[in-house]
CSV table of N, CA and C in Angstrom, one decimal:
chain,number,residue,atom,x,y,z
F,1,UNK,N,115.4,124.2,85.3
F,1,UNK,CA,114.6,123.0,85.2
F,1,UNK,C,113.9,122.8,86.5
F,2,UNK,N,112.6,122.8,86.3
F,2,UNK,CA,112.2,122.1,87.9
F,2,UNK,C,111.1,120.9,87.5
F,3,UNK,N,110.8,120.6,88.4
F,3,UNK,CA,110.9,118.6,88.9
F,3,UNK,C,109.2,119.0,88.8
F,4,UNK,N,108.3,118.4,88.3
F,4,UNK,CA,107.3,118.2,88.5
F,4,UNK,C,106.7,117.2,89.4
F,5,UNK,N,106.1,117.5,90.5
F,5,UNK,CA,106.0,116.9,91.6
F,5,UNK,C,104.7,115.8,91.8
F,6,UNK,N,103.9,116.4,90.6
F,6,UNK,CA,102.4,115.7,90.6
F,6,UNK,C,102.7,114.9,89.0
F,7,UNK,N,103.6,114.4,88.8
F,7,UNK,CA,103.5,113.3,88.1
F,7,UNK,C,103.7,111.8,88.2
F,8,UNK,N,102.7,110.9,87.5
F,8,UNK,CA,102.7,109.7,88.0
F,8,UNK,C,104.0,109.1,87.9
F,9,UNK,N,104.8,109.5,87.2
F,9,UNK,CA,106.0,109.2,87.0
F,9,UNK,C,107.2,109.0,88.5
F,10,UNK,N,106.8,109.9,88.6
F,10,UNK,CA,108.1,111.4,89.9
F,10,UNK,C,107.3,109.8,91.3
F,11,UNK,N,105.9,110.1,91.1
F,11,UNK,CA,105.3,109.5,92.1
F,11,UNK,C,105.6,108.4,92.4
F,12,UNK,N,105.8,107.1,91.0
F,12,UNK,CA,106.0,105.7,90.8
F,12,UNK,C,107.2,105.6,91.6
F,13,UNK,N,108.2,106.9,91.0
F,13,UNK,CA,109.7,106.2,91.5
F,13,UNK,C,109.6,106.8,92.9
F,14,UNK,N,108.5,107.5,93.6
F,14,UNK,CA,109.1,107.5,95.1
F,14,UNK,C,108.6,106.4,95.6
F,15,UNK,N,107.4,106.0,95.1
F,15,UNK,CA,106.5,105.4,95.9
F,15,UNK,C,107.2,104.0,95.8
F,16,UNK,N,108.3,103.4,95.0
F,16,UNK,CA,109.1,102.4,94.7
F,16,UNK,C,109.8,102.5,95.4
F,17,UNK,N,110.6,103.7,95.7
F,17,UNK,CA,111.7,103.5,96.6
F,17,UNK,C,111.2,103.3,98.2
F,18,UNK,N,110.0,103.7,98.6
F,18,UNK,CA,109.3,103.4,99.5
F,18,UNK,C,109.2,102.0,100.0
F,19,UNK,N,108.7,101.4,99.1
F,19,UNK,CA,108.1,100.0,98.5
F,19,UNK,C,109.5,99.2,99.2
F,20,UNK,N,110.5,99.7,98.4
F,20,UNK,CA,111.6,98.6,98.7
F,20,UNK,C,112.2,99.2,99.8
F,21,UNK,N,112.1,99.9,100.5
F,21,UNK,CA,112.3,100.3,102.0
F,21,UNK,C,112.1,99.4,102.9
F,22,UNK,N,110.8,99.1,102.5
F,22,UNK,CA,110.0,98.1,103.4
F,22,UNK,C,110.6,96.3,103.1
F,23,UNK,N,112.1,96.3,104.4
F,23,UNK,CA,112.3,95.2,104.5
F,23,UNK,C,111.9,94.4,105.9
F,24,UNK,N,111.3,95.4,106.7
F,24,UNK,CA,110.5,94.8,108.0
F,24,UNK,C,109.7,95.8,108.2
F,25,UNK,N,108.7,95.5,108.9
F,25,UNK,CA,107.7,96.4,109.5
F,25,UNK,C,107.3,97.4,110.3
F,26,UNK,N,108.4,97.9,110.3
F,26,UNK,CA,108.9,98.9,110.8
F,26,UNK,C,108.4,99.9,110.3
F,27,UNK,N,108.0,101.3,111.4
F,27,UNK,CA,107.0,102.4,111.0
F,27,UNK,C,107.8,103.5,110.1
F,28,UNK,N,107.4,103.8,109.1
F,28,UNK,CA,108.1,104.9,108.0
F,28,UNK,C,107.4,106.1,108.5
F,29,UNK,N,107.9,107.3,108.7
F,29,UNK,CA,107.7,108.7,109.2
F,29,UNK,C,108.0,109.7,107.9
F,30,UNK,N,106.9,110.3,107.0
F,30,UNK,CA,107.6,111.0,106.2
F,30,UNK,C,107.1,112.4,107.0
F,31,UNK,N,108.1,113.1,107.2
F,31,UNK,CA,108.2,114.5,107.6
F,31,UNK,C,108.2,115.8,106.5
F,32,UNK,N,107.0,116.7,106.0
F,32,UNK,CA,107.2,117.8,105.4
F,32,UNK,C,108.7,118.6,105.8
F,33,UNK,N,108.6,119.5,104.9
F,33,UNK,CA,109.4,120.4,105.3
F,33,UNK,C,109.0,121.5,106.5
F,34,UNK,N,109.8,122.0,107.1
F,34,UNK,CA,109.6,122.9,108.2
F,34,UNK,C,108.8,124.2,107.3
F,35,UNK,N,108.2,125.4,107.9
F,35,UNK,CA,107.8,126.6,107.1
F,35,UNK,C,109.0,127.5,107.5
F,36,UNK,N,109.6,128.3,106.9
F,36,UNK,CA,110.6,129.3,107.0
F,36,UNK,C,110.4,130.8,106.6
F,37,UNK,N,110.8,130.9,107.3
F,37,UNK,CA,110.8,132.4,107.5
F,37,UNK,C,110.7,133.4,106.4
F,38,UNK,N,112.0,133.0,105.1
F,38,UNK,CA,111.8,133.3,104.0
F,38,UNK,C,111.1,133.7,103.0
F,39,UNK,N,110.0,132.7,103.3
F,39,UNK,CA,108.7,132.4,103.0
F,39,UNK,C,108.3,133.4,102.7
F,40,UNK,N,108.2,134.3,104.1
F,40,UNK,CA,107.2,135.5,103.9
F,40,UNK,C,107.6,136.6,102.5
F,41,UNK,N,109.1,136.5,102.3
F,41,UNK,CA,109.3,137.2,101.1
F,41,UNK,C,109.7,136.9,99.6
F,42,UNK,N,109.4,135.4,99.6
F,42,UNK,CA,109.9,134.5,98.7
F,42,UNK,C,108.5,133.3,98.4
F,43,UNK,N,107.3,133.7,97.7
F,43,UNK,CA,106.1,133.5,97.5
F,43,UNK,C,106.4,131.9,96.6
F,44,UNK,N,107.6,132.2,95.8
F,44,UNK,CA,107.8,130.9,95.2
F,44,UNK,C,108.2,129.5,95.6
F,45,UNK,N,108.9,129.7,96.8
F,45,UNK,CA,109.9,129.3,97.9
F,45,UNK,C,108.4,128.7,98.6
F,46,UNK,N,107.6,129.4,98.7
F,46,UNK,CA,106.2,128.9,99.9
F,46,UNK,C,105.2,128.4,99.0
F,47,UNK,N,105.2,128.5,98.0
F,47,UNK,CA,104.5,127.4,96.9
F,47,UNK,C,105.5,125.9,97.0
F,48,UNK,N,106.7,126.2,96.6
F,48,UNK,CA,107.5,124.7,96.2
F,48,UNK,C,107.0,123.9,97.5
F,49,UNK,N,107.2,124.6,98.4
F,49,UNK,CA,107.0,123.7,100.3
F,49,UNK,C,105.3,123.5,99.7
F,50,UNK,N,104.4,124.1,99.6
F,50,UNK,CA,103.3,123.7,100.0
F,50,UNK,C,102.9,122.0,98.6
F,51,UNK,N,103.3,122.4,97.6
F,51,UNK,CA,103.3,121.3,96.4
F,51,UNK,C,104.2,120.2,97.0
F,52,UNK,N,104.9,120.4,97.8
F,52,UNK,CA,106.1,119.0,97.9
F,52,UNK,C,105.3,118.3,99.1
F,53,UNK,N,104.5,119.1,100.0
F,53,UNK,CA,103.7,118.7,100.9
F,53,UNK,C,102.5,118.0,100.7
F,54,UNK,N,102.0,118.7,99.8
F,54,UNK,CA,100.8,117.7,99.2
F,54,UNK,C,101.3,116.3,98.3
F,55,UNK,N,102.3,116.3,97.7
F,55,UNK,CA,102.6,115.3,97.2
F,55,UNK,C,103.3,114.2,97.7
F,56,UNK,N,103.8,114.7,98.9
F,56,UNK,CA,104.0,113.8,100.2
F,56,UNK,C,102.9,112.9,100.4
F,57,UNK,N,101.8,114.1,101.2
F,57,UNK,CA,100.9,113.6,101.9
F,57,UNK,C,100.3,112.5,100.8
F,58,UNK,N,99.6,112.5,99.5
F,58,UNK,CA,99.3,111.9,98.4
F,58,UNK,C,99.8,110.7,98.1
F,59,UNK,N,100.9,110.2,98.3
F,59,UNK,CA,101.8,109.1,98.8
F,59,UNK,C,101.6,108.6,99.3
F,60,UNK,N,101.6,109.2,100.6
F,60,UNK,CA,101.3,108.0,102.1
F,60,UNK,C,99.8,107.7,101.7
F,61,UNK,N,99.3,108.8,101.5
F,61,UNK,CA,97.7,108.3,100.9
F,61,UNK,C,97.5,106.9,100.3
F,62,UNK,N,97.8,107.2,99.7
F,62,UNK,CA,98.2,105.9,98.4
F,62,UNK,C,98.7,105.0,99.0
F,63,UNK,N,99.8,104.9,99.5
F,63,UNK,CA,100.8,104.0,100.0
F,63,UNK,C,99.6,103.0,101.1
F,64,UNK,N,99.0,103.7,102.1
F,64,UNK,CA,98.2,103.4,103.2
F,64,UNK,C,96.6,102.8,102.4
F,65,UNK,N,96.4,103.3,101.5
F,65,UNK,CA,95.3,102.6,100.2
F,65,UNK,C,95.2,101.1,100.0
F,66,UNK,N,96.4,101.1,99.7
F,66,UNK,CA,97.1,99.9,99.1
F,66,UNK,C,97.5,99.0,100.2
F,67,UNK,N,97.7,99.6,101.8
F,67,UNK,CA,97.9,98.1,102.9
F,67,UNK,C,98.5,98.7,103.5
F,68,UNK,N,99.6,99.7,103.2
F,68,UNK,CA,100.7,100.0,104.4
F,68,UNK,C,100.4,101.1,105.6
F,69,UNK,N,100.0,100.4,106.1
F,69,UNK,CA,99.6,100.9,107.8
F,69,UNK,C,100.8,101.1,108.6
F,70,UNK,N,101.9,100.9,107.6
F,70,UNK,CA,103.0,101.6,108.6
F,70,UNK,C,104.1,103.0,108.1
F,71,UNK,N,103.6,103.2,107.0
F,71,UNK,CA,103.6,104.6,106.9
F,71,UNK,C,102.3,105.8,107.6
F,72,UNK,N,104.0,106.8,107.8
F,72,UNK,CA,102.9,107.8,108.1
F,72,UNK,C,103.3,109.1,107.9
F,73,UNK,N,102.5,110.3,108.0
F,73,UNK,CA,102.7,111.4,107.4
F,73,UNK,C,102.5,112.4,108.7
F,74,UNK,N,103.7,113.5,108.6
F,74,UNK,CA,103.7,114.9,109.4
F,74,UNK,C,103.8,115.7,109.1
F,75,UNK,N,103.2,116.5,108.9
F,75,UNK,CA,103.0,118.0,108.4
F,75,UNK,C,104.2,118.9,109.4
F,76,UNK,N,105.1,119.4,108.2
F,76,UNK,CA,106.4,119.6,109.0
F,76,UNK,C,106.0,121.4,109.6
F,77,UNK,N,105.8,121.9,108.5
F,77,UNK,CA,105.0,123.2,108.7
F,77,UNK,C,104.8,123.6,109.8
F,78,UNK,N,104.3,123.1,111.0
F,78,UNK,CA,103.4,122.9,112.6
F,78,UNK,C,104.8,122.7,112.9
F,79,UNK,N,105.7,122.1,113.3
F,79,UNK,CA,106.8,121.8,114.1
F,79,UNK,C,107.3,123.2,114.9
F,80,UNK,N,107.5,124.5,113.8
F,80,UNK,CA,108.4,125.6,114.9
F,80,UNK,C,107.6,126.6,115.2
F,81,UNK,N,106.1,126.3,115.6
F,81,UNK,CA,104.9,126.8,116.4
F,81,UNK,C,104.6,128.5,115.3
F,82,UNK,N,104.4,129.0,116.2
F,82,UNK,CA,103.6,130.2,115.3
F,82,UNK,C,105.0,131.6,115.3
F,83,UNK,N,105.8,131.5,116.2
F,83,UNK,CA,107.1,132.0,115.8
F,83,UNK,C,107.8,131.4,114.9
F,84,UNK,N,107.9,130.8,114.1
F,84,UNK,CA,108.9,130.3,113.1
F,84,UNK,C,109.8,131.0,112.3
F,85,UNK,N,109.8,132.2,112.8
F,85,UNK,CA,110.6,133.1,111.9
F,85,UNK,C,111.8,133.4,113.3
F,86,UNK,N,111.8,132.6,114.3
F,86,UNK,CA,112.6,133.2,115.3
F,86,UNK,C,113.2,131.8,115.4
F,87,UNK,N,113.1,130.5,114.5
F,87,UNK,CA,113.7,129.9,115.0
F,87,UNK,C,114.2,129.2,113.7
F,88,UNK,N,115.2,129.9,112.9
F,88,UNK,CA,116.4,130.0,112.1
F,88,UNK,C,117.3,130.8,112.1
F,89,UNK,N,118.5,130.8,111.6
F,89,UNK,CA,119.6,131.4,111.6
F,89,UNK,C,120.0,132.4,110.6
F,90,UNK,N,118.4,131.8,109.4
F,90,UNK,CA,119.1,133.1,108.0
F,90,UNK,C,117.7,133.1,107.4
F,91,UNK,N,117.1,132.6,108.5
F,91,UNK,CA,115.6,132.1,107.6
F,91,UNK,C,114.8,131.1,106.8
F,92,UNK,N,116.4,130.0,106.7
F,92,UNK,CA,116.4,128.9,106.4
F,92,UNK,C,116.8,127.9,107.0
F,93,UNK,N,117.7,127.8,107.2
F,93,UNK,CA,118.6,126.7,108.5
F,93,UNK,C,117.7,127.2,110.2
F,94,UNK,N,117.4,125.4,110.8
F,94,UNK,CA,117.0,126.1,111.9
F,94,UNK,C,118.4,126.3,112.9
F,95,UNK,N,117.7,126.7,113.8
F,95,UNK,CA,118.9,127.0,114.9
F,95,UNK,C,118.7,126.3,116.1
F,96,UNK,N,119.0,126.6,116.8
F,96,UNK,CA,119.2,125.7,118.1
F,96,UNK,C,117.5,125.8,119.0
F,97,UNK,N,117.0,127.1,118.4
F,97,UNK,CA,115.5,126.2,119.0
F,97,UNK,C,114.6,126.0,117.7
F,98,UNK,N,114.9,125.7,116.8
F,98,UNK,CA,114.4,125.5,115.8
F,98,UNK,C,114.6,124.1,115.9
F,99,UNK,N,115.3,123.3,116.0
F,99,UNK,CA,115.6,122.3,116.7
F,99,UNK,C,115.0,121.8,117.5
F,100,UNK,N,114.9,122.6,118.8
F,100,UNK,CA,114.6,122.2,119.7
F,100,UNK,C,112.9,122.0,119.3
F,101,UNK,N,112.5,122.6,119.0
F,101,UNK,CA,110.9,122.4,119.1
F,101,UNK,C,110.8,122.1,117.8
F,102,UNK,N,111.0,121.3,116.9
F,102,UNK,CA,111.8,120.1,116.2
F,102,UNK,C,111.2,118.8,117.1
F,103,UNK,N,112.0,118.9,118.0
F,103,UNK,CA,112.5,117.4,118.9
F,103,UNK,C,111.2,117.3,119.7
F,104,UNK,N,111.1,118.6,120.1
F,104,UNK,CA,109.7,118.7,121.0
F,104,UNK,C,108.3,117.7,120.0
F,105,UNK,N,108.4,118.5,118.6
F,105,UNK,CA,107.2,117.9,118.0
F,105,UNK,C,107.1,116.8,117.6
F,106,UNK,N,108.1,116.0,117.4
F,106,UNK,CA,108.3,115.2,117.6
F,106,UNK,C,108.0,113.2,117.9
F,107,UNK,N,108.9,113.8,119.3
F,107,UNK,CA,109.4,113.0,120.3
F,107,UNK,C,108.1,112.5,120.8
F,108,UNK,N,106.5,112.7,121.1
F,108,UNK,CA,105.6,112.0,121.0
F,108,UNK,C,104.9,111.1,119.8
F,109,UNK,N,104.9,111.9,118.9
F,109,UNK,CA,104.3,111.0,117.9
F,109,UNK,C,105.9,109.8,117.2
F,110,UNK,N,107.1,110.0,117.7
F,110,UNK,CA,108.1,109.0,117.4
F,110,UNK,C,107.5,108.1,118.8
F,111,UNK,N,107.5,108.7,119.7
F,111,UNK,CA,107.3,107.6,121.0
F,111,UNK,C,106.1,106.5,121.1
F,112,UNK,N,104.9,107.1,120.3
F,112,UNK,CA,103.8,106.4,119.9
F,112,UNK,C,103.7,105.3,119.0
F,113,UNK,N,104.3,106.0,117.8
F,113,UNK,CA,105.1,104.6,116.7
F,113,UNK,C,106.1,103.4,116.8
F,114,UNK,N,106.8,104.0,117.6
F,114,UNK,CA,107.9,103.1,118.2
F,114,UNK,C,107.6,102.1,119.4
F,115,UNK,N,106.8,102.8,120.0
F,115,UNK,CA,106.3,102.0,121.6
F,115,UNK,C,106.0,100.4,121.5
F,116,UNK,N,105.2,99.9,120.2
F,116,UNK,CA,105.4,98.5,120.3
F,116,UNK,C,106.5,97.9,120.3
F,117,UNK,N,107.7,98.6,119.3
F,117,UNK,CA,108.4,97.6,119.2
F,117,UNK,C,109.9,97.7,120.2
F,118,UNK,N,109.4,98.6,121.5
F,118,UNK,CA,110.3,99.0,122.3
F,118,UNK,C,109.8,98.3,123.5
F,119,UNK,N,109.0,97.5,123.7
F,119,UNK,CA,108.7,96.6,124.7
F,119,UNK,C,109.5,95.6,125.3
């Protein structure tokens, strides 16, 4: 069974659970998935990532359409730089610098969103 990701259905109930997230105004960060290594030999595995990404992004779209200027969207893909196959443990789990440049990518755009209300 798999989940159809482009339906208005699938969409309603994220974009609802989103909706009631918002009990203050506080910035929402949705993060893609990382790219993995696997990828390179598992073409279906790098389709599911690229469809869950767009249907992310399509969301916040939406979401940001309709008023909320405090969601936002990151393209997770970009986080473990152009080595990304060096920075997991089986090709899926990251590892300790998979992480780390994780935190690296981060720790500015958290610091930018957060900065007002860290005053």
């Amino acid at each position: 069974m798999e989940l159809v990701l482009t339906s208005e259905r699938t969409f309603s109930g994220y974009g609802t659970a989103l909706a009631e997230a918002r009990c203050c105004l506080l910035p929402i960060l949705l993060v893609s998935q990382i790219r993995l290594a696997k990828e390179a030999f598992d073409v279906h595995m790098f389709r599911q990532r690229e469809e869950r990404k767009q249907f992310q992004q399509e969301i916040v779209e939406r979401l940001r359409q309709s008023g909320d200027d405090h969601i936002h969207f990151f393209n997770g893909e970009e986080m473990l730089g152009i080595a990304y196959g060096e920075c997991t443990v089986d090709g899926i789990h990251p590892s300790d610098l998979g992480y780390k440049r994780m935190s690296e990518a981060l720790k500015p755009l958290l610091e930018n969103l957060l900065h007002p209300y860290l005053k």
